[in-house]
Amino acid sequence: MKAIWKSENWGCSSNDAVQQATNERNAALGRLQELQESLAAQANNGDRGTGDGVKISTEAQTDFIGVQDGIDLAASSCLQELKEEVSRISQRLDEEAASRQNAEMKCQRLEELVNGFQKRLNGLNNSF
């Protein structure tokens, strides 16, 4: 009997979704790494940012929040957003992998049922 289900024959949508989630996660991790390095360099230099807009924004926020000097709030919030994005993408990747595994199990079960029905039909046809 020809196999109905083969894992190599997955539709493009499932593979593409997993690949896209992996690419997005890797890109976000790269941006996260760059920001962490940038923040570390700024902390070592005591730098508060390069643009006047960033300095003004940082100073306005530190007045209300009471943040220590040397921390770039714009970069820090961007870093937090990237961490959240990495978390969301990782969760999405895990969900896609679980969904694919679940679909594969269902298809294997369906293939077993089809094989059973085919054997029954062959048995009925042979008895006549």
JSON list of C-alpha atoms in Angstrom, two decimals:
[
{"chain": "A", "resi": 1, "resn": "MET", "atom": "CA", "xyz": [0.00, 0.00, 0.00]},
{"chain": "A", "resi": 2, "resn": "LYS", "atom": "CA", "xyz": [1.20, 3.47, -0.81]},
{"chain": "A", "resi": 3, "resn": "ALA", "atom": "CA", "xyz": [1.86, 5.55, 2.31]},
{"chain": "A", "resi": 4, "resn": "ILE", "atom": "CA", "xyz": [-0.60, 8.38, 2.64]},
{"chain": "A", "resi": 5, "resn": "TRP", "atom": "CA", "xyz": [1.38, 10.31, 5.20]},
{"chain": "A", "resi": 6, "resn": "LYS", "atom": "CA", "xyz": [5.06, 11.09, 5.14]},
{"chain": "A", "resi": 7, "resn": "SER", "atom": "CA", "xyz": [6.65, 13.74, 7.30]},
{"chain": "A", "resi": 8, "resn": "GLU", "atom": "CA", "xyz": [8.79, 14.84, 4.32]},
{"chain": "A", "resi": 9, "resn": "ASN", "atom": "CA", "xyz": [5.60, 15.91, 2.54]},
{"chain": "A", "resi": 10, "resn": "TRP", "atom": "CA", "xyz": [4.61, 18.59, 5.03]},
{"chain": "A", "resi": 11, "resn": "GLY", "atom": "CA", "xyz": [2.90, 21.54, 3.46]},
{"chain": "A", "resi": 12, "resn": "CYS", "atom": "CA", "xyz": [4.91, 24.65, 2.90]},
{"chain": "A", "resi": 13, "resn": "SER", "atom": "CA", "xyz": [2.84, 26.62, 5.38]},
{"chain": "A", "resi": 14, "resn": "SER", "atom": "CA", "xyz": [3.95, 24.64, 8.42]},
{"chain": "A", "resi": 15, "resn": "ASN", "atom": "CA", "xyz": [7.61, 24.58, 7.45]},
{"chain": "A", "resi": 16, "resn": "ASP", "atom": "CA", "xyz": [7.51, 28.23, 6.44]},
{"chain": "A", "resi": 17, "resn": "ALA", "atom": "CA", "xyz": [5.89, 29.24, 9.73]},
{"chain": "A", "resi": 18, "resn": "VAL", "atom": "CA", "xyz": [8.55, 27.45, 11.75]},
{"chain": "A", "resi": 19, "resn": "GLN", "atom": "CA", "xyz": [11.33, 28.88, 9.57]},
{"chain": "A", "resi": 20, "resn": "GLN", "atom": "CA", "xyz": [9.89, 32.39, 9.82]},
{"chain": "A", "resi": 21, "resn": "ALA", "atom": "CA", "xyz": [9.57, 32.15, 13.60]},
{"chain": "A", "resi": 22, "resn": "THR", "atom": "CA", "xyz": [13.16, 30.90, 13.82]},
{"chain": "A", "resi": 23, "resn": "ASN", "atom": "CA", "xyz": [14.42, 33.73, 11.61]},
{"chain": "A", "resi": 24, "resn": "GLU", "atom": "CA", "xyz": [12.49, 36.34, 13.62]},
{"chain": "A", "resi": 25, "resn": "ARG", "atom": "CA", "xyz": [13.85, 34.92, 16.88]},
{"chain": "A", "resi": 26, "resn": "ASN", "atom": "CA", "xyz": [17.41, 34.96, 15.56]},
{"chain": "A", "resi": 27, "resn": "ALA", "atom": "CA", "xyz": [17.04, 38.54, 14.30]},
{"chain": "A", "resi": 28, "resn": "ALA", "atom": "CA", "xyz": [15.59, 39.67, 17.63]},
{"chain": "A", "resi": 29, "resn": "LEU", "atom": "CA", "xyz": [18.37, 37.91, 19.52]},
{"chain": "A", "resi": 30, "resn": "GLY", "atom": "CA", "xyz": [20.92, 39.68, 17.32]},
{"chain": "A", "resi": 31, "resn": "ARG", "atom": "CA", "xyz": [19.35, 43.06, 18.02]},
{"chain": "A", "resi": 32, "resn": "LEU", "atom": "CA", "xyz": [19.19, 42.21, 21.71]},
{"chain": "A", "resi": 33, "resn": "GLN", "atom": "CA", "xyz": [22.90, 41.36, 21.72]},
{"chain": "A", "resi": 34, "resn": "GLU", "atom": "CA", "xyz": [23.75, 44.63, 19.94]},
{"chain": "A", "resi": 35, "resn": "LEU", "atom": "CA", "xyz": [21.73, 46.65, 22.45]},
{"chain": "A", "resi": 36, "resn": "GLN", "atom": "CA", "xyz": [23.31, 44.87, 25.40]},
{"chain": "A", "resi": 37, "resn": "GLU", "atom": "CA", "xyz": [26.76, 45.62, 24.02]},
{"chain": "A", "resi": 38, "resn": "SER", "atom": "CA", "xyz": [25.76, 49.23, 23.39]},
{"chain": "A", "resi": 39, "resn": "LEU", "atom": "CA", "xyz": [24.40, 49.60, 26.93]},
{"chain": "A", "resi": 40, "resn": "ALA", "atom": "CA", "xyz": [27.53, 48.02, 28.40]},
{"chain": "A", "resi": 41, "resn": "ALA", "atom": "CA", "xyz": [29.74, 50.39, 26.39]},
{"chain": "A", "resi": 42, "resn": "GLN", "atom": "CA", "xyz": [27.68, 53.40, 27.48]},
{"chain": "A", "resi": 43, "resn": "ALA", "atom": "CA", "xyz": [27.79, 52.30, 31.11]},
{"chain": "A", "resi": 44, "resn": "ASN", "atom": "CA", "xyz": [31.57, 51.90, 30.93]},
{"chain": "A", "resi": 45, "resn": "ASN", "atom": "CA", "xyz": [32.01, 55.34, 29.34]},
{"chain": "A", "resi": 46, "resn": "GLY", "atom": "CA", "xyz": [29.41, 57.05, 31.51]},
{"chain": "A", "resi": 47, "resn": "ASP", "atom": "CA", "xyz": [27.72, 58.12, 28.27]},
{"chain": "A", "resi": 48, "resn": "ARG", "atom": "CA", "xyz": [24.04, 59.01, 28.38]},
{"chain": "A", "resi": 49, "resn": "GLY", "atom": "CA", "xyz": [23.31, 58.77, 24.66]},
{"chain": "A", "resi": 50, "resn": "THR", "atom": "CA", "xyz": [24.33, 60.41, 21.45]},
{"chain": "A", "resi": 51, "resn": "GLY", "atom": "CA", "xyz": [21.33, 62.46, 20.39]},
{"chain": "A", "resi": 52, "resn": "ASP", "atom": "CA", "xyz": [19.93, 65.54, 22.12]},
{"chain": "A", "resi": 53, "resn": "GLY", "atom": "CA", "xyz": [16.43, 64.12, 21.83]},
{"chain": "A", "resi": 54, "resn": "VAL", "atom": "CA", "xyz": [17.50, 61.01, 23.69]},
{"chain": "A", "resi": 55, "resn": "LYS", "atom": "CA", "xyz": [19.21, 63.08, 26.40]},
{"chain": "A", "resi": 56, "resn": "ILE", "atom": "CA", "xyz": [16.16, 65.29, 26.90]},
{"chain": "A", "resi": 57, "resn": "SER", "atom": "CA", "xyz": [13.85, 62.30, 27.01]},
{"chain": "A", "resi": 58, "resn": "THR", "atom": "CA", "xyz": [16.14, 60.49, 29.44]},
{"chain": "A", "resi": 59, "resn": "GLU", "atom": "CA", "xyz": [16.46, 63.50, 31.71]},
{"chain": "A", "resi": 60, "resn": "ALA", "atom": "CA", "xyz": [12.71, 64.07, 31.74]},
{"chain": "A", "resi": 61, "resn": "GLN", "atom": "CA", "xyz": [12.05, 60.45, 32.63]},
{"chain": "A", "resi": 62, "resn": "THR", "atom": "CA", "xyz": [14.73, 60.28, 35.32]},
{"chain": "A", "resi": 63, "resn": "ASP", "atom": "CA", "xyz": [13.21, 63.30, 37.07]},
{"chain": "A", "resi": 64, "resn": "PHE", "atom": "CA", "xyz": [9.99, 61.38, 37.62]},
{"chain": "A", "resi": 65, "resn": "ILE", "atom": "CA", "xyz": [11.33, 57.87, 38.04]},
{"chain": "A", "resi": 66, "resn": "GLY", "atom": "CA", "xyz": [14.56, 58.57, 39.90]},
{"chain": "A", "resi": 67, "resn": "VAL", "atom": "CA", "xyz": [16.78, 56.40, 37.71]},
{"chain": "A", "resi": 68, "resn": "GLN", "atom": "CA", "xyz": [20.55, 56.31, 38.30]},
{"chain": "A", "resi": 69, "resn": "ASP", "atom": "CA", "xyz": [22.84, 58.35, 36.08]},
{"chain": "A", "resi": 70, "resn": "GLY", "atom": "CA", "xyz": [24.47, 56.56, 33.16]},
{"chain": "A", "resi": 71, "resn": "ILE", "atom": "CA", "xyz": [21.43, 54.51, 32.15]},
{"chain": "A", "resi": 72, "resn": "ASP", "atom": "CA", "xyz": [19.93, 55.22, 28.76]},
{"chain": "A", "resi": 73, "resn": "LEU", "atom": "CA", "xyz": [16.19, 54.74, 29.26]},
{"chain": "A", "resi": 74, "resn": "ALA", "atom": "CA", "xyz": [15.43, 54.71, 25.55]},
{"chain": "A", "resi": 75, "resn": "ALA", "atom": "CA", "xyz": [17.88, 51.87, 24.98]},
{"chain": "A", "resi": 76, "resn": "SER", "atom": "CA", "xyz": [16.71, 50.16, 28.15]},
{"chain": "A", "resi": 77, "resn": "SER", "atom": "CA", "xyz": [13.06, 50.23, 27.05]},
{"chain": "A", "resi": 78, "resn": "CYS", "atom": "CA", "xyz": [14.10, 49.04, 23.60]},
{"chain": "A", "resi": 79, "resn": "LEU", "atom": "CA", "xyz": [16.05, 46.23, 25.27]},
{"chain": "A", "resi": 80, "resn": "GLN", "atom": "CA", "xyz": [12.96, 45.28, 27.28]},
{"chain": "A", "resi": 81, "resn": "GLU", "atom": "CA", "xyz": [10.84, 45.29, 24.12]},
{"chain": "A", "resi": 82, "resn": "LEU", "atom": "CA", "xyz": [13.35, 43.04, 22.39]},
{"chain": "A", "resi": 83, "resn": "LYS", "atom": "CA", "xyz": [13.36, 40.64, 25.33]},
{"chain": "A", "resi": 84, "resn": "GLU", "atom": "CA", "xyz": [9.57, 40.48, 25.15]},
{"chain": "A", "resi": 85, "resn": "GLU", "atom": "CA", "xyz": [9.73, 39.96, 21.38]},
{"chain": "A", "resi": 86, "resn": "VAL", "atom": "CA", "xyz": [12.24, 37.12, 21.79]},
{"chain": "A", "resi": 87, "resn": "SER", "atom": "CA", "xyz": [9.97, 35.57, 24.39]},
{"chain": "A", "resi": 88, "resn": "ARG", "atom": "CA", "xyz": [6.91, 35.83, 22.11]},
{"chain": "A", "resi": 89, "resn": "ILE", "atom": "CA", "xyz": [8.79, 34.41, 19.13]},
{"chain": "A", "resi": 90, "resn": "SER", "atom": "CA", "xyz": [10.18, 31.54, 21.19]},
{"chain": "A", "resi": 91, "resn": "GLN", "atom": "CA", "xyz": [6.70, 30.78, 22.47]},
{"chain": "A", "resi": 92, "resn": "ARG", "atom": "CA", "xyz": [5.34, 30.88, 18.92]},
{"chain": "A", "resi": 93, "resn": "LEU", "atom": "CA", "xyz": [8.08, 28.55, 17.74]},
{"chain": "A", "resi": 94, "resn": "ASP", "atom": "CA", "xyz": [7.29, 26.11, 20.54]},
{"chain": "A", "resi": 95, "resn": "GLU", "atom": "CA", "xyz": [3.58, 26.26, 19.68]},
{"chain": "A", "resi": 96, "resn": "GLU", "atom": "CA", "xyz": [4.31, 25.59, 16.00]},
{"chain": "A", "resi": 97, "resn": "ALA", "atom": "CA", "xyz": [6.50, 22.61, 16.89]},
{"chain": "A", "resi": 98, "resn": "ALA", "atom": "CA", "xyz": [3.81, 21.20, 19.20]},
{"chain": "A", "resi": 99, "resn": "SER", "atom": "CA", "xyz": [1.16, 21.78, 16.54]},
{"chain": "A", "resi": 100, "resn": "ARG", "atom": "CA", "xyz": [3.23, 20.00, 13.93]},
{"chain": "A", "resi": 101, "resn": "GLN", "atom": "CA", "xyz": [3.87, 17.05, 16.25]},
{"chain": "A", "resi": 102, "resn": "ASN", "atom": "CA", "xyz": [0.15, 16.84, 17.06]},
{"chain": "A", "resi": 103, "resn": "ALA", "atom": "CA", "xyz": [-0.78, 16.92, 13.37]},
{"chain": "A", "resi": 104, "resn": "GLU", "atom": "CA", "xyz": [1.79, 14.23, 12.59]},
{"chain": "A", "resi": 105, "resn": "MET", "atom": "CA", "xyz": [0.37, 11.96, 15.30]},
{"chain": "A", "resi": 106, "resn": "LYS", "atom": "CA", "xyz": [-3.16, 12.47, 13.98]},
{"chain": "A", "resi": 107, "resn": "CYS", "atom": "CA", "xyz": [-2.07, 11.69, 10.44]},
{"chain": "A", "resi": 108, "resn": "GLN", "atom": "CA", "xyz": [-0.28, 8.53, 11.55]},
{"chain": "A", "resi": 109, "resn": "ARG", "atom": "CA", "xyz": [-3.41, 7.42, 13.40]},
{"chain": "A", "resi": 110, "resn": "LEU", "atom": "CA", "xyz": [-5.49, 8.15, 10.32]},
{"chain": "A", "resi": 111, "resn": "GLU", "atom": "CA", "xyz": [-3.09, 6.12, 8.21]},
{"chain": "A", "resi": 112, "resn": "GLU", "atom": "CA", "xyz": [-3.44, 3.20, 10.64]},
{"chain": "A", "resi": 113, "resn": "LEU", "atom": "CA", "xyz": [-7.24, 3.42, 10.40]},
{"chain": "A", "resi": 114, "resn": "VAL", "atom": "CA", "xyz": [-7.11, 3.47, 6.60]},
{"chain": "A", "resi": 115, "resn": "ASN", "atom": "CA", "xyz": [-4.84, 0.42, 6.62]},
{"chain": "A", "resi": 116, "resn": "GLY", "atom": "CA", "xyz": [-7.28, -1.40, 8.92]},
{"chain": "A", "resi": 117, "resn": "PHE", "atom": "CA", "xyz": [-10.26, -0.56, 6.73]},
{"chain": "A", "resi": 118, "resn": "GLN", "atom": "CA", "xyz": [-8.37, -1.61, 3.63]},
{"chain": "A", "resi": 119, "resn": "LYS", "atom": "CA", "xyz": [-7.56, -4.99, 5.20]},
{"chain": "A", "resi": 120, "resn": "ARG", "atom": "CA", "xyz": [-11.23, -5.46, 6.12]},
{"chain": "A", "resi": 121, "resn": "LEU", "atom": "CA", "xyz": [-12.31, -4.60, 2.59]},
{"chain": "A", "resi": 122, "resn": "ASN", "atom": "CA", "xyz": [-9.76, -6.99, 1.12]},
{"chain": "A", "resi": 123, "resn": "GLY", "atom": "CA", "xyz": [-11.03, -9.70, 3.48]},
{"chain": "A", "resi": 124, "resn": "LEU", "atom": "CA", "xyz": [-14.64, -9.09, 2.43]},
{"chain": "A", "resi": 125, "resn": "ASN", "atom": "CA", "xyz": [-13.74, -9.11, -1.26]},
{"chain": "A", "resi": 126, "resn": "ASN", "atom": "CA", "xyz": [-11.79, -12.36, -0.91]},
{"chain": "A", "resi": 127, "resn": "SER", "atom": "CA", "xyz": [-14.69, -14.12, 0.86]},
{"chain": "A", "resi": 128, "resn": "PHE", "atom": "CA", "xyz": [-17.02, -13.70, -2.13]}
]
